PDB file of C-alpha atoms in Angstrom:
ATOM      1  CA  MET T   4      23.253  26.821  -6.511  1.00  0.00           C
ATOM      2  CA  SER T   5      23.919  29.064  -3.560  1.00  0.00           C
ATOM      3  CA  THR T   6      22.305  28.553  -0.164  1.00  0.00           C
ATOM      4  CA  THR T   7      21.922  32.303   0.121  1.00  0.00           C
ATOM      5  CA  GLU T   8      18.885  31.971  -2.182  1.00  0.00           C
ATOM      6  CA  VAL T   9      16.985  30.116   0.511  1.00  0.00           C
ATOM      7  CA  THR T  10      15.004  32.106   3.042  1.00  0.00           C
ATOM      8  CA  GLU T  11      14.569  30.989   6.608  1.00  0.00           C
ATOM      9  CA  GLY T  12      10.817  30.869   6.178  1.00  0.00           C
ATOM     10  CA  GLU T  13      11.101  28.110   3.582  1.00  0.00           C
ATOM     11  CA  ARG T  14      12.319  25.467   6.059  1.00  0.00           C
ATOM     12  CA  LEU T  15       9.811  22.603   6.495  1.00  0.00           C
ATOM     13  CA  ALA T  16       9.575  19.296   8.368  1.00  0.00           C
ATOM     14  CA  PHE T  17      10.780  16.338   6.310  1.00  0.00           C
ATOM     15  CA  GLY T  18      10.935  12.869   7.897  1.00  0.00           C
ATOM     16  CA  GLY T  19      11.830  14.287  11.296  1.00  0.00           C
ATOM     17  CA  GLU T  20      14.444  16.598   9.787  1.00  0.00           C
ATOM     18  CA  GLY T  21      13.965  20.081   8.387  1.00  0.00           C
ATOM     19  CA  VAL T  22      14.198  20.584   4.669  1.00  0.00           C
ATOM     20  CA  THR T  23      15.017  23.608   2.595  1.00  0.00           C
ATOM     21  CA  ARG T  24      13.342  24.480  -0.665  1.00  0.00           C
ATOM     22  CA  PHE T  25      15.311  25.809  -3.613  1.00  0.00           C
ATOM     23  CA  ARG T  26      13.309  27.646  -6.235  1.00  0.00           C
ATOM     24  CA  VAL T  27      14.867  27.631  -9.700  1.00  0.00           C
ATOM     25  CA  LEU T  28      13.600  28.484 -13.172  1.00  0.00           C
ATOM     26  CA  TYR T  29      14.091  25.878 -15.867  1.00  0.00           C
ATOM     27  CA  ASP T  30      13.654  25.645 -19.627  1.00  0.00           C
ATOM     28  CA  CYS T  31      11.821  23.116 -21.815  1.00  0.00           C
ATOM     29  CA  GLY T  32      13.297  19.653 -21.522  1.00  0.00           C
ATOM     30  CA  VAL T  33      13.406  16.814 -19.046  1.00  0.00           C
ATOM     31  CA  VAL T  34      13.941  17.522 -15.350  1.00  0.00           C
ATOM     32  CA  CYS T  35      14.298  14.534 -13.001  1.00  0.00           C
ATOM     33  CA  GLY T  36      12.602  12.290 -15.562  1.00  0.00           C
ATOM     34  CA  ALA T  37       9.605  14.580 -16.245  1.00  0.00           C
ATOM     35  CA  ARG T  38       9.102  16.793 -19.286  1.00  0.00           C
ATOM     36  CA  THR T  39       8.740  20.413 -18.253  1.00  0.00           C
ATOM     37  CA  PRO T  40       7.378  23.575 -19.891  1.00  0.00           C
ATOM     38  CA  ALA T  41       9.527  26.679 -20.256  1.00  0.00           C
ATOM     39  CA  GLY T  42       9.772  29.373 -17.639  1.00  0.00           C
ATOM     40  CA  ARG T  43       8.128  27.391 -14.835  1.00  0.00           C
ATOM     41  CA  LEU T  44       9.292  27.226 -11.232  1.00  0.00           C
ATOM     42  CA  LEU T  45      10.840  24.010 -10.009  1.00  0.00           C
ATOM     43  CA  ILE T  46      10.954  23.465  -6.257  1.00  0.00           C
ATOM     44  CA  LEU T  47      13.713  21.186  -4.974  1.00  0.00           C
ATOM     45  CA  ARG T  48      13.718  20.133  -1.305  1.00  0.00           C
ATOM     46  CA  PHE T  49      16.912  19.232   0.527  1.00  0.00           C
ATOM     47  CA  PRO T  50      17.471  17.870   4.080  1.00  0.00           C
ATOM     48  CA  CYS T  51      18.787  20.549   6.391  1.00  0.00           C
ATOM     49  CA  SER T  52      21.720  18.308   7.284  1.00  0.00           C
ATOM     50  CA  LEU T  53      23.159  19.439   3.996  1.00  0.00           C
ATOM     51  CA  LEU T  54      23.055  23.035   5.186  1.00  0.00           C
ATOM     52  CA  PRO T  55      24.901  25.231   5.786  1.00  0.00           C
ATOM     53  CA  LEU T  56      27.197  24.308   2.885  1.00  0.00           C
ATOM     54  CA  SER T  57      30.550  25.841   2.362  1.00  0.00           C
ATOM     55  CA  PRO T  58      31.000  27.698  -0.932  1.00  0.00           C
ATOM     56  CA  GLY T  59      33.297  24.953  -2.184  1.00  0.00           C
ATOM     57  CA  GLU T  60      30.954  22.012  -1.576  1.00  0.00           C
ATOM     58  CA  GLY T  61      27.584  23.627  -2.152  1.00  0.00           C
ATOM     59  CA  THR T  62      27.314  22.904  -5.884  1.00  0.00           C
ATOM     60  CA  ALA T  63      28.388  19.265  -5.666  1.00  0.00           C
ATOM     61  CA  ARG T  64      26.109  18.330  -2.758  1.00  0.00           C
ATOM     62  CA  ALA T  65      23.112  20.198  -4.161  1.00  0.00           C
ATOM     63  CA  SER T  66      23.520  18.429  -7.524  1.00  0.00           C
ATOM     64  CA  LEU T  67      23.611  15.029  -5.811  1.00  0.00           C
ATOM     65  CA  SER T  68      20.589  15.796  -3.656  1.00  0.00           C
ATOM     66  CA  ALA T  69      18.513  16.750  -6.691  1.00  0.00           C
ATOM     67  CA  PHE T  70      18.262  13.032  -7.456  1.00  0.00           C
ATOM     68  CA  ASP T  71      18.081  11.771  -3.867  1.00  0.00           C
ATOM     69  CA  VAL T  72      15.164  13.808  -2.517  1.00  0.00           C
ATOM     70  CA  PRO T  73      11.608  14.366  -3.748  1.00  0.00           C
ATOM     71  CA  THR T  74      10.791  17.138  -6.205  1.00  0.00           C
ATOM     72  CA  GLU T  75       7.535  19.023  -6.282  1.00  0.00           C
ATOM     73  CA  ALA T  76       5.502  19.980  -9.340  1.00  0.00           C
ATOM     74  CA  PRO T  77       5.362  23.663 -10.292  1.00  0.00           C
ATOM     75  CA  ALA T  78       3.325  25.593  -7.752  1.00  0.00           C
ATOM     76  CA  ASP T  79       0.704  26.578 -10.327  1.00  0.00           C
ATOM     77  CA  ALA T  80       0.260  23.102 -11.859  1.00  0.00           C
ATOM     78  CA  PRO T  81      -3.387  21.936 -11.545  1.00  0.00           C
ATOM     79  CA  ASP T  82      -4.260  18.648  -9.877  1.00  0.00           C
ATOM     80  CA  THR T  83      -6.351  16.940 -12.564  1.00  0.00           C
ATOM     81  CA  ARG T  84      -7.761  14.437 -10.085  1.00  0.00           C
ATOM     82  CA  ASN T  85      -9.507  17.290  -8.312  1.00  0.00           C
ATOM     83  CA  THR T  86     -10.591  19.153 -11.438  1.00  0.00           C
ATOM     84  CA  VAL T  87     -12.381  16.254 -13.209  1.00  0.00           C
ATOM     85  CA  PRO T  88     -15.962  15.885 -11.915  1.00  0.00           C
ATOM     86  CA  PRO T  89     -16.729  12.508 -10.295  1.00  0.00           C
ATOM     87  CA  ARG T  90     -19.500  11.831 -12.815  1.00  0.00           C
ATOM     88  CA  THR T  91     -17.080  12.363 -15.707  1.00  0.00           C
ATOM     89  CA  ARG T  92     -14.582   9.949 -14.168  1.00  0.00           C
ATOM     90  CA  GLN T  93     -17.374   7.444 -13.645  1.00  0.00           C
ATOM     91  CA  ARG T  94     -18.530   7.663 -17.271  1.00  0.00           C
ATOM     92  CA  ALA T  95     -14.966   7.266 -18.493  1.00  0.00           C
ATOM     93  CA  LEU T  96     -14.568   4.145 -16.353  1.00  0.00           C
ATOM     94  CA  ALA T  97     -17.834   2.712 -17.677  1.00  0.00           C
ATOM     95  CA  ALA T  98     -16.678   3.309 -21.259  1.00  0.00           C
ATOM     96  CA  ARG T  99     -13.402   1.494 -20.576  1.00  0.00           C
ATOM     97  CA  ILE T 100     -15.312  -1.426 -19.069  1.00  0.00           C
ATOM     98  CA  HIS T 101     -17.656  -1.638 -22.067  1.00  0.00           C
ATOM     99  CA  THR T 102     -14.676  -1.721 -24.415  1.00  0.00           C
ATOM    100  CA  PHE T 103     -13.012  -4.388 -22.290  1.00  0.00           C
ATOM    101  CA  ILE T 104     -16.131  -6.559 -22.439  1.00  0.00           C
ATOM    102  CA  ARG T 105     -16.472  -6.196 -26.223  1.00  0.00           C
ATOM    103  CA  ASP T 106     -12.813  -7.139 -26.657  1.00  0.00           C
ATOM    104  CA  ASN T 107     -13.269 -10.273 -24.535  1.00  0.00           C
ATOM    105  CA  LEU T 108     -16.741 -11.517 -25.476  1.00  0.00           C
ATOM    106  CA  GLY T 109     -15.283 -14.792 -26.748  1.00  0.00           C
ATOM    107  CA  ASP T 110     -13.807 -15.601 -23.359  1.00  0.00           C
ATOM    108  CA  ALA T 111     -16.101 -18.044 -21.603  1.00  0.00           C
ATOM    109  CA  HIS T 112     -14.568 -16.959 -18.294  1.00  0.00           C
ATOM    110  CA  LEU T 113     -15.615 -13.343 -18.729  1.00  0.00           C
ATOM    111  CA  THR T 114     -17.517 -12.895 -15.472  1.00  0.00           C
ATOM    112  CA  PRO T 115     -18.467  -9.825 -13.438  1.00  0.00           C
ATOM    113  CA  TYR T 116     -15.762 -10.744 -10.925  1.00  0.00           C
ATOM    114  CA  ALA T 117     -13.115 -10.963 -13.662  1.00  0.00           C
ATOM    115  CA  ILE T 118     -14.182  -7.584 -15.048  1.00  0.00           C
ATOM    116  CA  ALA T 119     -14.103  -5.915 -11.639  1.00  0.00           C
ATOM    117  CA  SER T 120     -10.674  -7.368 -10.889  1.00  0.00           C
ATOM    118  CA  ALA T 121      -9.283  -6.206 -14.230  1.00  0.00           C
ATOM    119  CA  HIS T 122     -10.343  -2.634 -13.435  1.00  0.00           C
ATOM    120  CA  HIS T 123      -9.375  -2.681  -9.734  1.00  0.00           C
ATOM    121  CA  ILE T 124     -12.885  -1.949  -8.492  1.00  0.00           C
ATOM    122  CA  SER T 125     -15.253  -3.823  -6.220  1.00  0.00           C
ATOM    123  CA  LEU T 126     -17.901  -6.143  -7.622  1.00  0.00           C
ATOM    124  CA  ARG T 127     -20.530  -3.995  -5.936  1.00  0.00           C
ATOM    125  CA  TYR T 128     -19.306  -0.836  -7.677  1.00  0.00           C
ATOM    126  CA  LEU T 129     -19.261  -2.633 -11.041  1.00  0.00           C
ATOM    127  CA  HIS T 130     -22.902  -3.610 -10.626  1.00  0.00           C
ATOM    128  CA  LYS T 131     -23.697  -0.033  -9.578  1.00  0.00           C
ATOM    129  CA  LEU T 132     -22.223   1.358 -12.809  1.00  0.00           C
ATOM    130  CA  PHE T 133     -24.412  -0.891 -14.948  1.00  0.00           C
ATOM    131  CA  HIS T 134     -27.503  -0.458 -12.791  1.00  0.00           C
ATOM    132  CA  GLU T 135     -27.385   3.311 -13.289  1.00  0.00           C
ATOM    133  CA  ASP T 136     -27.706   2.722 -17.047  1.00  0.00           C
ATOM    134  CA  GLY T 137     -30.586   0.285 -16.616  1.00  0.00           C
ATOM    135  CA  HIS T 138     -28.540  -2.887 -17.224  1.00  0.00           C
ATOM    136  CA  THR T 139     -27.044  -5.795 -15.387  1.00  0.00           C
ATOM    137  CA  VAL T 140     -23.472  -6.896 -16.051  1.00  0.00           C
ATOM    138  CA  ALA T 141     -24.475 -10.410 -17.104  1.00  0.00           C
ATOM    139  CA  GLY T 142     -27.317  -9.059 -19.231  1.00  0.00           C
ATOM    140  CA  TRP T 143     -25.031  -6.607 -21.023  1.00  0.00           C
ATOM    141  CA  ILE T 144     -22.534  -9.381 -21.794  1.00  0.00           C
ATOM    142  CA  ARG T 145     -25.240 -11.746 -23.031  1.00  0.00           C
ATOM    143  CA  GLU T 146     -26.836  -9.065 -25.224  1.00  0.00           C
ATOM    144  CA  HIS T 147     -23.584  -8.268 -27.000  1.00  0.00           C
ATOM    145  CA  ARG T 148     -22.643 -11.912 -27.386  1.00  0.00           C
ATOM    146  CA  LEU T 149     -26.001 -12.575 -29.026  1.00  0.00           C
ATOM    147  CA  GLU T 150     -25.507  -9.625 -31.369  1.00  0.00           C
ATOM    148  CA  GLN T 151     -22.200 -11.076 -32.547  1.00  0.00           C
ATOM    149  CA  CYS T 152     -23.731 -14.530 -33.003  1.00  0.00           C
ATOM    150  CA  ARG T 153     -26.614 -13.047 -34.972  1.00  0.00           C
ATOM    151  CA  ARG T 154     -24.188 -11.210 -37.222  1.00  0.00           C
ATOM    152  CA  ASP T 155     -22.179 -14.361 -37.902  1.00  0.00           C
ATOM    153  CA  LEU T 156     -25.258 -16.505 -38.493  1.00  0.00           C
ATOM    154  CA  GLY T 157     -26.408 -14.044 -41.137  1.00  0.00           C
ATOM    155  CA  ASP T 158     -23.024 -13.921 -42.872  1.00  0.00           C
ATOM    156  CA  PRO T 159     -23.076 -16.129 -46.030  1.00  0.00           C
ATOM    157  CA  ARG T 160     -19.301 -16.513 -45.797  1.00  0.00           C
ATOM    158  CA  LEU T 161     -19.829 -18.456 -42.555  1.00  0.00           C
ATOM    159  CA  ALA T 162     -22.657 -20.661 -43.850  1.00  0.00           C
ATOM    160  CA  ALA T 163     -20.582 -23.817 -43.464  1.00  0.00           C
ATOM    161  CA  ARG T 164     -19.719 -23.106 -39.842  1.00  0.00           C
ATOM    162  CA  PRO T 165     -21.959 -25.021 -37.401  1.00  0.00           C
ATOM    163  CA  VAL T 166     -24.280 -23.035 -35.156  1.00  0.00           C
ATOM    164  CA  HIS T 167     -22.664 -24.389 -32.010  1.00  0.00           C
ATOM    165  CA  ALA T 168     -19.209 -23.322 -33.272  1.00  0.00           C
ATOM    166  CA  ILE T 169     -20.434 -19.766 -33.748  1.00  0.00           C
ATOM    167  CA  ALA T 170     -21.974 -19.798 -30.290  1.00  0.00           C
ATOM    168  CA  SER T 171     -18.753 -21.111 -28.764  1.00  0.00           C
ATOM    169  CA  ARG T 172     -16.719 -18.464 -30.569  1.00  0.00           C
ATOM    170  CA  TRP T 173     -18.642 -15.790 -28.668  1.00  0.00           C
ATOM    171  CA  GLY T 174     -18.496 -17.352 -25.213  1.00  0.00           C
ATOM    172  CA  PHE T 175     -21.574 -19.619 -25.121  1.00  0.00           C
ATOM    173  CA  THR T 176     -20.408 -22.968 -23.750  1.00  0.00           C
ATOM    174  CA  SER T 177     -23.837 -24.656 -23.808  1.00  0.00           C
ATOM    175  CA  PRO T 178     -25.638 -25.045 -27.186  1.00  0.00           C
ATOM    176  CA  SER T 179     -29.006 -25.450 -25.471  1.00  0.00           C
ATOM    177  CA  HIS T 180     -28.466 -22.328 -23.383  1.00  0.00           C
ATOM    178  CA  PHE T 181     -27.441 -20.391 -26.477  1.00  0.00           C
ATOM    179  CA  SER T 182     -30.493 -21.574 -28.418  1.00  0.00           C
ATOM    180  CA  HIS T 183     -32.812 -20.573 -25.582  1.00  0.00           C
ATOM    181  CA  ALA T 184     -31.170 -17.162 -25.179  1.00  0.00           C
ATOM    182  CA  PHE T 185     -31.259 -16.516 -28.935  1.00  0.00           C
ATOM    183  CA  ARG T 186     -34.944 -17.428 -29.193  1.00  0.00           C
ATOM    184  CA  SER T 187     -35.785 -15.232 -26.200  1.00  0.00           C
ATOM    185  CA  ALA T 188     -33.993 -12.285 -27.792  1.00  0.00           C
ATOM    186  CA  TYR T 189     -35.094 -12.615 -31.427  1.00  0.00           C
ATOM    187  CA  GLY T 190     -38.216 -14.788 -31.380  1.00  0.00           C
ATOM    188  CA  ILE T 191     -36.804 -17.628 -33.529  1.00  0.00           C
ATOM    189  CA  SER T 192     -34.129 -20.279 -33.167  1.00  0.00           C
ATOM    190  CA  PRO T 193     -30.588 -19.735 -34.457  1.00  0.00           C
ATOM    191  CA  SER T 194     -31.105 -22.287 -37.228  1.00  0.00           C
ATOM    192  CA  GLN T 195     -34.353 -20.640 -38.366  1.00  0.00           C
ATOM    193  CA  PHE T 196     -32.676 -17.252 -38.422  1.00  0.00           C
ATOM    194  CA  ARG T 197     -29.824 -18.622 -40.521  1.00  0.00           C
ATOM    195  CA  ARG T 198     -32.230 -20.147 -43.045  1.00  0.00           C
ATOM    196  CA  GLN T 199     -34.149 -16.866 -43.332  1.00  0.00           C
ATOM    197  CA  ARG T 200     -30.966 -14.918 -43.971  1.00  0.00           C
ATOM    198  CA  ALA T 201     -29.823 -17.505 -46.529  1.00  0.00           C
ATOM    199  CA  ARG T 202     -33.069 -17.048 -48.495  1.00  0.00           C
ATOM    200  CA  VAL T 203     -32.644 -13.263 -48.413  1.00  0.00           C
ATOM    201  CA  HIS T 204     -29.139 -13.513 -49.818  1.00  0.00           C
ATOM    202  CA  ALA T 205     -30.284 -16.041 -52.440  1.00  0.00           C
ATOM    203  CA  ASP T 206     -32.961 -13.662 -53.710  1.00  0.00           C
TER     204      ASP T 206
END
């Protein structure tokens, strides 16, 4: 690459030293570890201490610097962080959190703090996400745990499994707490619900 391609107006400040930008076209493939489309403009920046280069050393030093200094994305590449609306990003985060909770319902240590930490957000922001949908974090977890327990209690293949074992499988560590929560949600005790479902399957 020849230094004659660089105009004086393309010199910038870089760590206290000027830099020079080289603009080169590249084809499809991998450039500096990133896959690139065809016919785009790659901008390489080099410290000015490398310039001026003699004709004999220009190619070697420019090739080395391509891996030692930062590269910039093509000038016309969009910044997706600025193009995605905040509300869309928020909904996507909420969906990821909901999936995370469903995948970890059986973990008795699944707490709002653990969820917030796993997603690198504050506890306050986590509560805000759920509040906007009319829920609380603890309430959402409890509701989905109860749904899974209800499903298992109604499954004839699990008829021999004790009620407390089903409750424990889905994160309820206290049988009495589970029984109270189940009755509050469905109007009957877990054992009564299981007997009703058994009669339905028998008929």
